[in-house]
Amino acid sequence: MAEVTVVETAQQVRELVSAWRSVQQTVALVPTMGNLHRGHMSLARLARDIADRVVMSIYVNPTQFGEGEDFGAYPRTPGEDLRRIEAAGTVDALFVPSHDEIYPFGLEQAVRIAMPAISRELCGAHRPGHFDGVVTVVARLLNIVQPDAIVLGEKDYQQLVIIERMVEDLHIPVRVVAGSIERDQDGLALSSRNRYLSSTERNLAPQLHEALENASQALLRGEDDYDRIARRAAAILEDVGFKVDYIEIRDAGDLSRPNGRHEPHDLVVLGAAWLGRARLIDNVRL
Ligand code: AMP
């Protein structure tokens, strides 16, 4: 079991990081909302591979949850999370800030970042303000920790592209590194929200990944009517009981709508769908 330093204030993180920097060590940040699973831990491993020191943050960020969303119900399991981190031995410091530490002027008076149109498409079309909240907290975490790299999961593909854009557009000196999606054996992408699934829903849930995978196979076979492929996938999911927010085929680089000149390998198939009270998201990169 490795020693993990748990810190609660921005000041403490800064001190740790500057001590590491003073001996030329590099630092990677893995931001999370906790309730850690194998997906989060794979990002910590990747962070350990690319940097000398790893800071993981656990913070359930209120500004990225909309009215009526699951901010209150979001699973918080601090004890289990710490045990998991200690057992893995890949994290040097765990940053668990309070709201006051992240938003010193309070939520109402907080400086917020407004993302352009990309943040209002796909998941953003169904969760107004969500990505503005995400970049608002990620910018703060980057300013507090000042890491060399931030490690993010491809599971939240739109979030990854939006954070890449924010970093570039705001000239934030950090490298964005992406980790691949960890899945259960039946293909379901690991997610803290999977625990909202009943056992019947849990049995259906892998079909989201299957539908995205089938769409990607169709693209690889040369089908090029993107809307038709997406509609077919959505119809199959609706038939078995999902309520589909969207299934879309987009440019894998910037999530723009593909034109006819796209090679299949420039594409990503993204989907979000509800099963009961769980909103599942997933994607398949070609
Ligand atoms: P969250 O705690 O859900 O905010 O996620 C924290 C980070 O873990 C984000 O960068 C996610 O994309 C990533 N992540 C979540 N689920 C997975 C997964 N199944 N595989 C890999 N990374 C993931």
PDB file of C-alpha atoms and ligand atoms in Angstrom:
ATOM      1  CA  MET A   1       0.000   0.000   0.000  1.00  0.00           C
ATOM      2  CA  ALA A   2       1.391   3.328  -1.071  1.00  0.00           C
ATOM      3  CA  GLU A   3       1.256   6.456   0.992  1.00  0.00           C
ATOM      4  CA  VAL A   4      -1.247   8.979  -0.370  1.00  0.00           C
ATOM      5  CA  THR A   5      -1.247  12.561   0.849  1.00  0.00           C
ATOM      6  CA  VAL A   6      -4.810  13.802   1.209  1.00  0.00           C
ATOM      7  CA  VAL A   7      -5.123  17.572   0.862  1.00  0.00           C
ATOM      8  CA  GLU A   8      -8.147  19.825   1.094  1.00  0.00           C
ATOM      9  CA  THR A   9      -6.900  23.293   0.213  1.00  0.00           C
ATOM     10  CA  ALA A  10      -5.512  24.910  -2.906  1.00  0.00           C
ATOM     11  CA  GLN A  11      -2.624  26.209  -0.822  1.00  0.00           C
ATOM     12  CA  GLN A  12      -1.637  22.672   0.263  1.00  0.00           C
ATOM     13  CA  VAL A  13      -1.720  21.362  -3.321  1.00  0.00           C
ATOM     14  CA  ARG A  14       0.389  24.285  -4.489  1.00  0.00           C
ATOM     15  CA  GLU A  15       2.985  23.559  -1.800  1.00  0.00           C
ATOM     16  CA  LEU A  16       3.187  19.873  -2.685  1.00  0.00           C
ATOM     17  CA  VAL A  17       3.448  20.559  -6.381  1.00  0.00           C
ATOM     18  CA  SER A  18       6.096  23.234  -5.987  1.00  0.00           C
ATOM     19  CA  ALA A  19       8.177  20.888  -3.815  1.00  0.00           C
ATOM     20  CA  TRP A  20       8.042  18.303  -6.623  1.00  0.00           C
ATOM     21  CA  ARG A  21       8.827  20.906  -9.258  1.00  0.00           C
ATOM     22  CA  SER A  22      11.838  22.129  -7.301  1.00  0.00           C
ATOM     23  CA  VAL A  23      13.404  18.692  -7.869  1.00  0.00           C
ATOM     24  CA  GLN A  24      12.426  18.694 -11.566  1.00  0.00           C
ATOM     25  CA  GLN A  25       9.536  16.270 -11.215  1.00  0.00           C
ATOM     26  CA  THR A  26       6.604  16.445 -13.631  1.00  0.00           C
ATOM     27  CA  VAL A  27       2.979  16.327 -12.492  1.00  0.00           C
ATOM     28  CA  ALA A  28      -0.209  14.887 -14.013  1.00  0.00           C
ATOM     29  CA  LEU A  29      -3.719  15.703 -12.803  1.00  0.00           C
ATOM     30  CA  VAL A  30      -6.621  13.223 -12.958  1.00  0.00           C
ATOM     31  CA  PRO A  31      -9.859  15.061 -12.165  1.00  0.00           C
ATOM     32  CA  THR A  32     -12.814  12.919 -11.038  1.00  0.00           C
ATOM     33  CA  MET A  33     -16.100  13.131  -9.198  1.00  0.00           C
ATOM     34  CA  GLY A  34     -15.207  10.104  -7.083  1.00  0.00           C
ATOM     35  CA  ASN A  35     -17.079   6.823  -6.630  1.00  0.00           C
ATOM     36  CA  LEU A  36     -13.969   5.457  -8.248  1.00  0.00           C
ATOM     37  CA  HIS A  37     -14.029   2.453 -10.547  1.00  0.00           C
ATOM     38  CA  ARG A  38     -11.576   0.687 -12.841  1.00  0.00           C
ATOM     39  CA  GLY A  39     -11.999   3.458 -15.465  1.00  0.00           C
ATOM     40  CA  HIS A  40     -10.719   6.135 -13.089  1.00  0.00           C
ATOM     41  CA  MET A  41      -7.899   3.901 -11.919  1.00  0.00           C
ATOM     42  CA  SER A  42      -6.768   3.249 -15.509  1.00  0.00           C
ATOM     43  CA  LEU A  43      -6.408   7.019 -15.914  1.00  0.00           C
ATOM     44  CA  ALA A  44      -4.295   7.172 -12.748  1.00  0.00           C
ATOM     45  CA  ARG A  45      -2.041   4.447 -14.203  1.00  0.00           C
ATOM     46  CA  LEU A  46      -1.726   6.361 -17.455  1.00  0.00           C
ATOM     47  CA  ALA A  47      -0.912   9.502 -15.456  1.00  0.00           C
ATOM     48  CA  ARG A  48       1.795   7.599 -13.589  1.00  0.00           C
ATOM     49  CA  ASP A  49       3.262   6.462 -16.952  1.00  0.00           C
ATOM     50  CA  ILE A  50       3.547   9.986 -18.312  1.00  0.00           C
ATOM     51  CA  ALA A  51       4.537  11.955 -15.198  1.00  0.00           C
ATOM     52  CA  ASP A  52       6.659  11.578 -12.057  1.00  0.00           C
ATOM     53  CA  ARG A  53       3.814  12.597  -9.744  1.00  0.00           C
ATOM     54  CA  VAL A  54       0.061  12.081  -9.903  1.00  0.00           C
ATOM     55  CA  VAL A  55      -2.587  14.284  -8.314  1.00  0.00           C
ATOM     56  CA  MET A  56      -6.139  12.944  -8.374  1.00  0.00           C
ATOM     57  CA  SER A  57      -8.992  15.256  -7.471  1.00  0.00           C
ATOM     58  CA  ILE A  58     -12.389  14.202  -6.229  1.00  0.00           C
ATOM     59  CA  TYR A  59     -14.959  16.945  -6.411  1.00  0.00           C
ATOM     60  CA  VAL A  60     -18.642  16.699  -7.293  1.00  0.00           C
ATOM     61  CA  ASN A  61     -18.973  20.010  -9.085  1.00  0.00           C
ATOM     62  CA  PRO A  62     -22.356  21.664  -8.595  1.00  0.00           C
ATOM     63  CA  THR A  63     -22.047  24.001 -11.601  1.00  0.00           C
ATOM     64  CA  GLN A  64     -22.123  21.142 -14.105  1.00  0.00           C
ATOM     65  CA  PHE A  65     -25.412  19.723 -12.832  1.00  0.00           C
ATOM     66  CA  GLY A  66     -28.630  21.212 -14.170  1.00  0.00           C
ATOM     67  CA  GLU A  67     -31.892  21.854 -12.392  1.00  0.00           C
ATOM     68  CA  GLY A  68     -33.517  18.507 -11.546  1.00  0.00           C
ATOM     69  CA  GLU A  69     -30.329  16.506 -12.252  1.00  0.00           C
ATOM     70  CA  ASP A  70     -28.689  14.098  -9.823  1.00  0.00           C
ATOM     71  CA  PHE A  71     -26.286  16.410  -7.935  1.00  0.00           C
ATOM     72  CA  GLY A  72     -27.786  15.407  -4.579  1.00  0.00           C
ATOM     73  CA  ALA A  73     -28.029  11.701  -5.415  1.00  0.00           C
ATOM     74  CA  TYR A  74     -24.618  11.403  -7.106  1.00  0.00           C
ATOM     75  CA  PRO A  75     -22.781   8.536  -5.369  1.00  0.00           C
ATOM     76  CA  ARG A  76     -20.232   9.775  -2.841  1.00  0.00           C
ATOM     77  CA  THR A  77     -18.020   7.035  -1.411  1.00  0.00           C
ATOM     78  CA  PRO A  78     -14.962   8.770   0.086  1.00  0.00           C
ATOM     79  CA  GLY A  79     -13.836   5.884   2.308  1.00  0.00           C
ATOM     80  CA  GLU A  80     -13.922   3.279  -0.467  1.00  0.00           C
ATOM     81  CA  ASP A  81     -12.274   5.726  -2.869  1.00  0.00           C
ATOM     82  CA  LEU A  82      -9.340   6.309  -0.546  1.00  0.00           C
ATOM     83  CA  ARG A  83      -8.856   2.565   0.022  1.00  0.00           C
ATOM     84  CA  ARG A  84      -8.896   1.985  -3.715  1.00  0.00           C
ATOM     85  CA  ILE A  85      -6.336   4.696  -4.333  1.00  0.00           C
ATOM     86  CA  GLU A  86      -4.077   3.394  -1.570  1.00  0.00           C
ATOM     87  CA  ALA A  87      -4.284  -0.157  -2.886  1.00  0.00           C
ATOM     88  CA  ALA A  88      -3.472   0.924  -6.450  1.00  0.00           C
ATOM     89  CA  GLY A  89      -0.361   2.866  -5.461  1.00  0.00           C
ATOM     90  CA  THR A  90      -0.549   5.124  -8.523  1.00  0.00           C
ATOM     91  CA  VAL A  91      -1.610   8.398  -6.867  1.00  0.00           C
ATOM     92  CA  ASP A  92       0.693  10.627  -4.816  1.00  0.00           C
ATOM     93  CA  ALA A  93      -1.826  13.211  -3.704  1.00  0.00           C
ATOM     94  CA  LEU A  94      -5.598  13.193  -3.430  1.00  0.00           C
ATOM     95  CA  PHE A  95      -7.197  16.641  -3.585  1.00  0.00           C
ATOM     96  CA  VAL A  96     -10.640  16.748  -1.984  1.00  0.00           C
ATOM     97  CA  PRO A  97     -11.607  20.410  -1.928  1.00  0.00           C
ATOM     98  CA  SER A  98     -14.687  21.962  -0.339  1.00  0.00           C
ATOM     99  CA  HIS A  99     -16.995  24.161  -2.433  1.00  0.00           C
ATOM    100  CA  ASP A 100     -15.469  27.243  -0.777  1.00  0.00           C
ATOM    101  CA  GLU A 101     -12.016  26.188  -1.889  1.00  0.00           C
ATOM    102  CA  ILE A 102     -13.084  25.848  -5.534  1.00  0.00           C
ATOM    103  CA  TYR A 103     -15.537  28.765  -5.600  1.00  0.00           C
ATOM    104  CA  PRO A 104     -14.160  31.268  -3.045  1.00  0.00           C
ATOM    105  CA  PHE A 105     -16.771  33.887  -3.962  1.00  0.00           C
ATOM    106  CA  GLY A 106     -19.644  31.397  -3.834  1.00  0.00           C
ATOM    107  CA  LEU A 107     -21.533  29.824  -6.725  1.00  0.00           C
ATOM    108  CA  GLU A 108     -23.622  32.915  -7.507  1.00  0.00           C
ATOM    109  CA  GLN A 109     -20.590  35.181  -7.790  1.00  0.00           C
ATOM    110  CA  ALA A 110     -18.303  32.668  -9.498  1.00  0.00           C
ATOM    111  CA  VAL A 111     -16.484  33.610 -12.692  1.00  0.00           C
ATOM    112  CA  ARG A 112     -17.802  31.235 -15.330  1.00  0.00           C
ATOM    113  CA  ILE A 113     -16.455  30.218 -18.687  1.00  0.00           C
ATOM    114  CA  ALA A 114     -18.915  30.201 -21.578  1.00  0.00           C
ATOM    115  CA  MET A 115     -18.047  27.671 -24.268  1.00  0.00           C
ATOM    116  CA  PRO A 116     -19.053  28.201 -27.923  1.00  0.00           C
ATOM    117  CA  ALA A 117     -21.641  26.221 -29.883  1.00  0.00           C
ATOM    118  CA  ILE A 118     -19.967  22.814 -29.575  1.00  0.00           C
ATOM    119  CA  SER A 119     -21.032  22.787 -25.916  1.00  0.00           C
ATOM    120  CA  ARG A 120     -24.704  23.017 -26.878  1.00  0.00           C
ATOM    121  CA  GLU A 121     -24.742  20.011 -29.199  1.00  0.00           C
ATOM    122  CA  LEU A 122     -24.936  16.268 -28.436  1.00  0.00           C
ATOM    123  CA  CYS A 123     -25.002  15.968 -24.609  1.00  0.00           C
ATOM    124  CA  GLY A 124     -25.036  19.761 -24.346  1.00  0.00           C
ATOM    125  CA  ALA A 125     -28.373  19.914 -26.180  1.00  0.00           C
ATOM    126  CA  HIS A 126     -29.904  17.777 -23.427  1.00  0.00           C
ATOM    127  CA  ARG A 127     -27.990  19.237 -20.495  1.00  0.00           C
ATOM    128  CA  PRO A 128     -28.023  23.043 -20.908  1.00  0.00           C
ATOM    129  CA  GLY A 129     -25.036  24.688 -19.203  1.00  0.00           C
ATOM    130  CA  HIS A 130     -23.387  21.353 -18.389  1.00  0.00           C
ATOM    131  CA  PHE A 131     -20.161  21.880 -20.328  1.00  0.00           C
ATOM    132  CA  ASP A 132     -19.822  25.500 -19.201  1.00  0.00           C
ATOM    133  CA  GLY A 133     -19.862  24.077 -15.665  1.00  0.00           C
ATOM    134  CA  VAL A 134     -17.302  21.430 -16.602  1.00  0.00           C
ATOM    135  CA  VAL A 135     -14.783  23.873 -18.075  1.00  0.00           C
ATOM    136  CA  THR A 136     -15.430  26.315 -15.243  1.00  0.00           C
ATOM    137  CA  VAL A 137     -14.256  23.735 -12.709  1.00  0.00           C
ATOM    138  CA  VAL A 138     -11.488  22.232 -14.848  1.00  0.00           C
ATOM    139  CA  ALA A 139      -9.938  25.677 -15.423  1.00  0.00           C
ATOM    140  CA  ARG A 140      -9.910  26.190 -11.642  1.00  0.00           C
ATOM    141  CA  LEU A 141      -8.331  22.781 -11.001  1.00  0.00           C
ATOM    142  CA  LEU A 142      -5.685  23.490 -13.637  1.00  0.00           C
ATOM    143  CA  ASN A 143      -4.888  26.865 -12.070  1.00  0.00           C
ATOM    144  CA  ILE A 144      -4.672  25.358  -8.597  1.00  0.00           C
ATOM    145  CA  VAL A 145      -2.570  22.302  -9.468  1.00  0.00           C
ATOM    146  CA  GLN A 146      -0.669  23.697 -12.468  1.00  0.00           C
ATOM    147  CA  PRO A 147       0.110  20.218 -13.799  1.00  0.00           C
ATOM    148  CA  ASP A 148       2.161  19.381 -16.885  1.00  0.00           C
ATOM    149  CA  ALA A 149      -0.619  17.083 -18.094  1.00  0.00           C
ATOM    150  CA  ILE A 150      -4.296  16.517 -17.450  1.00  0.00           C
ATOM    151  CA  VAL A 151      -5.526  12.961 -18.025  1.00  0.00           C
ATOM    152  CA  LEU A 152      -9.123  12.519 -19.196  1.00  0.00           C
ATOM    153  CA  GLY A 153     -11.196   9.543 -20.306  1.00  0.00           C
ATOM    154  CA  GLU A 154     -12.485   8.997 -23.843  1.00  0.00           C
ATOM    155  CA  LYS A 155     -15.652   7.725 -22.158  1.00  0.00           C
ATOM    156  CA  ASP A 156     -16.765  11.365 -21.990  1.00  0.00           C
ATOM    157  CA  TYR A 157     -15.697  12.078 -25.538  1.00  0.00           C
ATOM    158  CA  GLN A 158     -17.420  15.435 -25.968  1.00  0.00           C
ATOM    159  CA  GLN A 159     -16.030  16.583 -22.621  1.00  0.00           C
ATOM    160  CA  LEU A 160     -12.533  15.618 -23.792  1.00  0.00           C
ATOM    161  CA  VAL A 161     -12.865  17.590 -27.054  1.00  0.00           C
ATOM    162  CA  ILE A 162     -14.328  20.600 -25.229  1.00  0.00           C
ATOM    163  CA  ILE A 163     -11.564  20.645 -22.617  1.00  0.00           C
ATOM    164  CA  GLU A 164      -8.935  20.335 -25.382  1.00  0.00           C
ATOM    165  CA  ARG A 165     -10.538  23.352 -27.042  1.00  0.00           C
ATOM    166  CA  MET A 166     -10.727  25.353 -23.804  1.00  0.00           C
ATOM    167  CA  VAL A 167      -7.056  24.658 -23.036  1.00  0.00           C
ATOM    168  CA  GLU A 168      -5.977  25.729 -26.504  1.00  0.00           C
ATOM    169  CA  ASP A 169      -8.246  28.763 -26.702  1.00  0.00           C
ATOM    170  CA  LEU A 170      -7.306  30.069 -23.241  1.00  0.00           C
ATOM    171  CA  HIS A 171      -3.587  29.312 -23.818  1.00  0.00           C
ATOM    172  CA  ILE A 172      -3.402  27.128 -20.720  1.00  0.00           C
ATOM    173  CA  PRO A 173       0.046  25.525 -20.639  1.00  0.00           C
ATOM    174  CA  VAL A 174      -0.968  21.902 -20.100  1.00  0.00           C
ATOM    175  CA  ARG A 175      -0.929  18.757 -22.211  1.00  0.00           C
ATOM    176  CA  VAL A 176      -4.273  16.955 -22.551  1.00  0.00           C
ATOM    177  CA  VAL A 177      -3.853  13.174 -22.517  1.00  0.00           C
ATOM    178  CA  ALA A 178      -6.735  10.786 -23.221  1.00  0.00           C
ATOM    179  CA  GLY A 179      -7.253   7.310 -21.765  1.00  0.00           C
ATOM    180  CA  SER A 180      -9.355   4.624 -23.431  1.00  0.00           C
ATOM    181  CA  ILE A 181     -12.737   3.404 -22.161  1.00  0.00           C
ATOM    182  CA  GLU A 182     -12.798   0.661 -19.523  1.00  0.00           C
ATOM    183  CA  ARG A 183     -15.761  -1.677 -19.913  1.00  0.00           C
ATOM    184  CA  ASP A 184     -17.398  -4.538 -18.098  1.00  0.00           C
ATOM    185  CA  GLN A 185     -17.071  -7.932 -19.748  1.00  0.00           C
ATOM    186  CA  ASP A 186     -20.412  -7.522 -21.505  1.00  0.00           C
ATOM    187  CA  GLY A 187     -19.304  -4.226 -23.050  1.00  0.00           C
ATOM    188  CA  LEU A 188     -21.036  -1.752 -20.740  1.00  0.00           C
ATOM    189  CA  ALA A 189     -18.773   1.250 -20.189  1.00  0.00           C
ATOM    190  CA  LEU A 190     -17.961   1.609 -16.493  1.00  0.00           C
ATOM    191  CA  SER A 191     -19.674   4.613 -14.954  1.00  0.00           C
ATOM    192  CA  SER A 192     -20.587   5.805 -11.483  1.00  0.00           C
ATOM    193  CA  ARG A 193     -24.148   6.167 -12.738  1.00  0.00           C
ATOM    194  CA  ASN A 194     -24.419   2.443 -13.574  1.00  0.00           C
ATOM    195  CA  ARG A 195     -25.417   1.912  -9.971  1.00  0.00           C
ATOM    196  CA  TYR A 196     -28.745   3.603 -10.753  1.00  0.00           C
ATOM    197  CA  LEU A 197     -29.633   0.583 -12.959  1.00  0.00           C
ATOM    198  CA  SER A 198     -32.041  -2.100 -11.727  1.00  0.00           C
ATOM    199  CA  SER A 199     -30.930  -5.658 -12.477  1.00  0.00           C
ATOM    200  CA  THR A 200     -33.241  -5.844 -15.515  1.00  0.00           C
ATOM    201  CA  GLU A 201     -31.874  -2.545 -16.782  1.00  0.00           C
ATOM    202  CA  ARG A 202     -28.326  -3.697 -16.110  1.00  0.00           C
ATOM    203  CA  ASN A 203     -28.947  -6.671 -18.427  1.00  0.00           C
ATOM    204  CA  LEU A 204     -30.177  -4.357 -21.191  1.00  0.00           C
ATOM    205  CA  ALA A 205     -27.497  -1.712 -20.713  1.00  0.00           C
ATOM    206  CA  PRO A 206     -24.718  -3.305 -22.871  1.00  0.00           C
ATOM    207  CA  GLN A 207     -26.998  -2.879 -25.887  1.00  0.00           C
ATOM    208  CA  LEU A 208     -26.033   0.792 -26.038  1.00  0.00           C
ATOM    209  CA  HIS A 209     -22.450  -0.193 -26.784  1.00  0.00           C
ATOM    210  CA  GLU A 210     -23.644  -2.913 -29.176  1.00  0.00           C
ATOM    211  CA  ALA A 211     -25.731  -0.394 -31.117  1.00  0.00           C
ATOM    212  CA  LEU A 212     -22.790   2.019 -31.424  1.00  0.00           C
ATOM    213  CA  GLU A 213     -20.503  -0.850 -32.414  1.00  0.00           C
ATOM    214  CA  ASN A 214     -22.980  -1.985 -35.114  1.00  0.00           C
ATOM    215  CA  ALA A 215     -23.166   1.550 -36.469  1.00  0.00           C
ATOM    216  CA  SER A 216     -19.382   1.705 -36.616  1.00  0.00           C
ATOM    217  CA  GLN A 217     -19.284  -1.638 -38.476  1.00  0.00           C
ATOM    218  CA  ALA A 218     -21.786  -0.251 -41.007  1.00  0.00           C
ATOM    219  CA  LEU A 219     -19.512   2.762 -41.568  1.00  0.00           C
ATOM    220  CA  LEU A 220     -16.507   0.501 -42.004  1.00  0.00           C
ATOM    221  CA  ARG A 221     -18.446  -1.531 -44.583  1.00  0.00           C
ATOM    222  CA  GLY A 222     -18.835   1.670 -46.570  1.00  0.00           C
ATOM    223  CA  GLU A 223     -22.369   2.746 -45.702  1.00  0.00           C
ATOM    224  CA  ASP A 224     -22.371   6.522 -45.834  1.00  0.00           C
ATOM    225  CA  ASP A 225     -25.910   7.606 -45.022  1.00  0.00           C
ATOM    226  CA  TYR A 226     -25.019   8.770 -41.501  1.00  0.00           C
ATOM    227  CA  ASP A 227     -28.536   9.784 -40.516  1.00  0.00           C
ATOM    228  CA  ARG A 228     -29.937   6.440 -41.601  1.00  0.00           C
ATOM    229  CA  ILE A 229     -27.306   4.496 -39.631  1.00  0.00           C
ATOM    230  CA  ALA A 230     -27.931   6.609 -36.532  1.00  0.00           C
ATOM    231  CA  ARG A 231     -31.729   6.358 -36.816  1.00  0.00           C
ATOM    232  CA  ARG A 232     -31.484   2.570 -37.149  1.00  0.00           C
ATOM    233  CA  ALA A 233     -29.383   2.300 -33.986  1.00  0.00           C
ATOM    234  CA  ALA A 234     -31.727   4.587 -32.047  1.00  0.00           C
ATOM    235  CA  ALA A 235     -34.811   2.634 -33.178  1.00  0.00           C
ATOM    236  CA  ILE A 236     -33.330  -0.665 -31.972  1.00  0.00           C
ATOM    237  CA  LEU A 237     -32.556   0.864 -28.570  1.00  0.00           C
ATOM    238  CA  GLU A 238     -36.006   2.443 -28.233  1.00  0.00           C
ATOM    239  CA  ASP A 239     -37.531  -0.958 -29.073  1.00  0.00           C
ATOM    240  CA  VAL A 240     -35.864  -2.653 -26.120  1.00  0.00           C
ATOM    241  CA  GLY A 241     -36.766   0.130 -23.677  1.00  0.00           C
ATOM    242  CA  PHE A 242     -34.105   2.849 -23.857  1.00  0.00           C
ATOM    243  CA  LYS A 243     -35.155   6.478 -24.151  1.00  0.00           C
ATOM    244  CA  VAL A 244     -32.578   7.780 -26.592  1.00  0.00           C
ATOM    245  CA  ASP A 245     -31.284  11.364 -26.223  1.00  0.00           C
ATOM    246  CA  TYR A 246     -29.193  11.061 -29.380  1.00  0.00           C
ATOM    247  CA  ILE A 247     -27.111   8.764 -31.546  1.00  0.00           C
ATOM    248  CA  GLU A 248     -24.826  10.685 -33.886  1.00  0.00           C
ATOM    249  CA  ILE A 249     -21.856  10.173 -36.147  1.00  0.00           C
ATOM    250  CA  ARG A 250     -19.355  13.005 -35.919  1.00  0.00           C
ATOM    251  CA  ASP A 251     -15.820  14.011 -36.877  1.00  0.00           C
ATOM    252  CA  ALA A 252     -13.569  12.424 -34.244  1.00  0.00           C
ATOM    253  CA  GLY A 253     -11.246  15.444 -34.118  1.00  0.00           C
ATOM    254  CA  ASP A 254     -13.579  18.362 -33.489  1.00  0.00           C
ATOM    255  CA  LEU A 255     -17.040  16.732 -33.372  1.00  0.00           C
ATOM    256  CA  SER A 256     -18.201  18.695 -36.403  1.00  0.00           C
ATOM    257  CA  ARG A 257     -20.834  17.076 -38.618  1.00  0.00           C
ATOM    258  CA  PRO A 258     -19.025  14.966 -41.193  1.00  0.00           C
ATOM    259  CA  ASN A 259     -19.246  15.884 -44.842  1.00  0.00           C
ATOM    260  CA  GLY A 260     -19.087  13.279 -47.604  1.00  0.00           C
ATOM    261  CA  ARG A 261     -15.297  13.453 -47.708  1.00  0.00           C
ATOM    262  CA  HIS A 262     -14.721  11.749 -44.370  1.00  0.00           C
ATOM    263  CA  GLU A 263     -12.834   8.490 -44.193  1.00  0.00           C
ATOM    264  CA  PRO A 264     -14.452   6.088 -41.692  1.00  0.00           C
ATOM    265  CA  HIS A 265     -11.366   6.375 -39.512  1.00  0.00           C
ATOM    266  CA  ASP A 266     -11.975  10.079 -38.944  1.00  0.00           C
ATOM    267  CA  LEU A 267     -15.325   9.329 -37.324  1.00  0.00           C
ATOM    268  CA  VAL A 268     -16.769   8.636 -33.890  1.00  0.00           C
ATOM    269  CA  VAL A 269     -20.237   7.273 -33.136  1.00  0.00           C
ATOM    270  CA  LEU A 270     -21.663   8.820 -29.978  1.00  0.00           C
ATOM    271  CA  GLY A 271     -24.782   8.020 -28.025  1.00  0.00           C
ATOM    272  CA  ALA A 272     -26.669   8.900 -24.871  1.00  0.00           C
ATOM    273  CA  ALA A 273     -29.758   7.095 -23.687  1.00  0.00           C
ATOM    274  CA  TRP A 274     -31.791   6.660 -20.549  1.00  0.00           C
ATOM    275  CA  LEU A 275     -32.608   3.354 -18.926  1.00  0.00           C
ATOM    276  CA  GLY A 276     -34.897   4.068 -16.001  1.00  0.00           C
ATOM    277  CA  ARG A 277     -33.192   6.824 -14.008  1.00  0.00           C
ATOM    278  CA  ALA A 278     -29.713   6.152 -15.414  1.00  0.00           C
ATOM    279  CA  ARG A 279     -28.497   8.293 -18.277  1.00  0.00           C
ATOM    280  CA  LEU A 280     -25.837   6.241 -20.053  1.00  0.00           C
ATOM    281  CA  ILE A 281     -23.328   7.694 -22.498  1.00  0.00           C
ATOM    282  CA  ASP A 282     -20.868   5.852 -24.684  1.00  0.00           C
ATOM    283  CA  ASN A 283     -18.977   6.151 -27.934  1.00  0.00           C
ATOM    284  CA  VAL A 284     -17.028   4.104 -30.431  1.00  0.00           C
ATOM    285  CA  ARG A 285     -14.119   5.578 -32.355  1.00  0.00           C
ATOM    286  CA  LEU A 286     -13.582   4.001 -35.711  1.00  0.00           C
TER     287      LEU A 286
HETATM  288  P1  AMP B   1     -16.189  11.271 -13.549  1.00  0.00           P
HETATM  289  O1  AMP B   1     -15.765  10.868 -12.189  1.00  0.00           O
HETATM  290  O2  AMP B   1     -17.332  10.483 -14.091  1.00  0.00           O
HETATM  291  O3  AMP B   1     -16.337  12.764 -13.712  1.00  0.00           O
HETATM  292  O4  AMP B   1     -14.977  10.873 -14.509  1.00  0.00           O
HETATM  293  C1  AMP B   1     -13.665  11.300 -14.232  1.00  0.00           C
HETATM  294  C2  AMP B   1     -12.787  10.933 -15.403  1.00  0.00           C
HETATM  295  O5  AMP B   1     -12.827   9.504 -15.573  1.00  0.00           O
HETATM  296  C3  AMP B   1     -13.251  11.537 -16.733  1.00  0.00           C
HETATM  297  O6  AMP B   1     -12.111  11.957 -17.466  1.00  0.00           O
HETATM  298  C4  AMP B   1     -13.951  10.387 -17.392  1.00  0.00           C
HETATM  299  O7  AMP B   1     -13.947  10.466 -18.798  1.00  0.00           O
HETATM  300  C5  AMP B   1     -13.140   9.204 -16.917  1.00  0.00           C
HETATM  301  N1  AMP B   1     -13.890   7.955 -16.998  1.00  0.00           N
HETATM  302  C6  AMP B   1     -15.155   7.729 -16.555  1.00  0.00           C
HETATM  303  N2  AMP B   1     -15.548   6.484 -16.868  1.00  0.00           N
HETATM  304  C7  AMP B   1     -14.512   5.903 -17.532  1.00  0.00           C
HETATM  305  C8  AMP B   1     -14.297   4.616 -18.122  1.00  0.00           C
HETATM  306  N3  AMP B   1     -15.240   3.680 -18.104  1.00  0.00           N
HETATM  307  N4  AMP B   1     -13.099   4.374 -18.709  1.00  0.00           N
HETATM  308  C9  AMP B   1     -12.134   5.338 -18.739  1.00  0.00           C
HETATM  309  N5  AMP B   1     -12.278   6.562 -18.202  1.00  0.00           N
HETATM  310  C10 AMP B   1     -13.444   6.853 -17.619  1.00  0.00           C
END
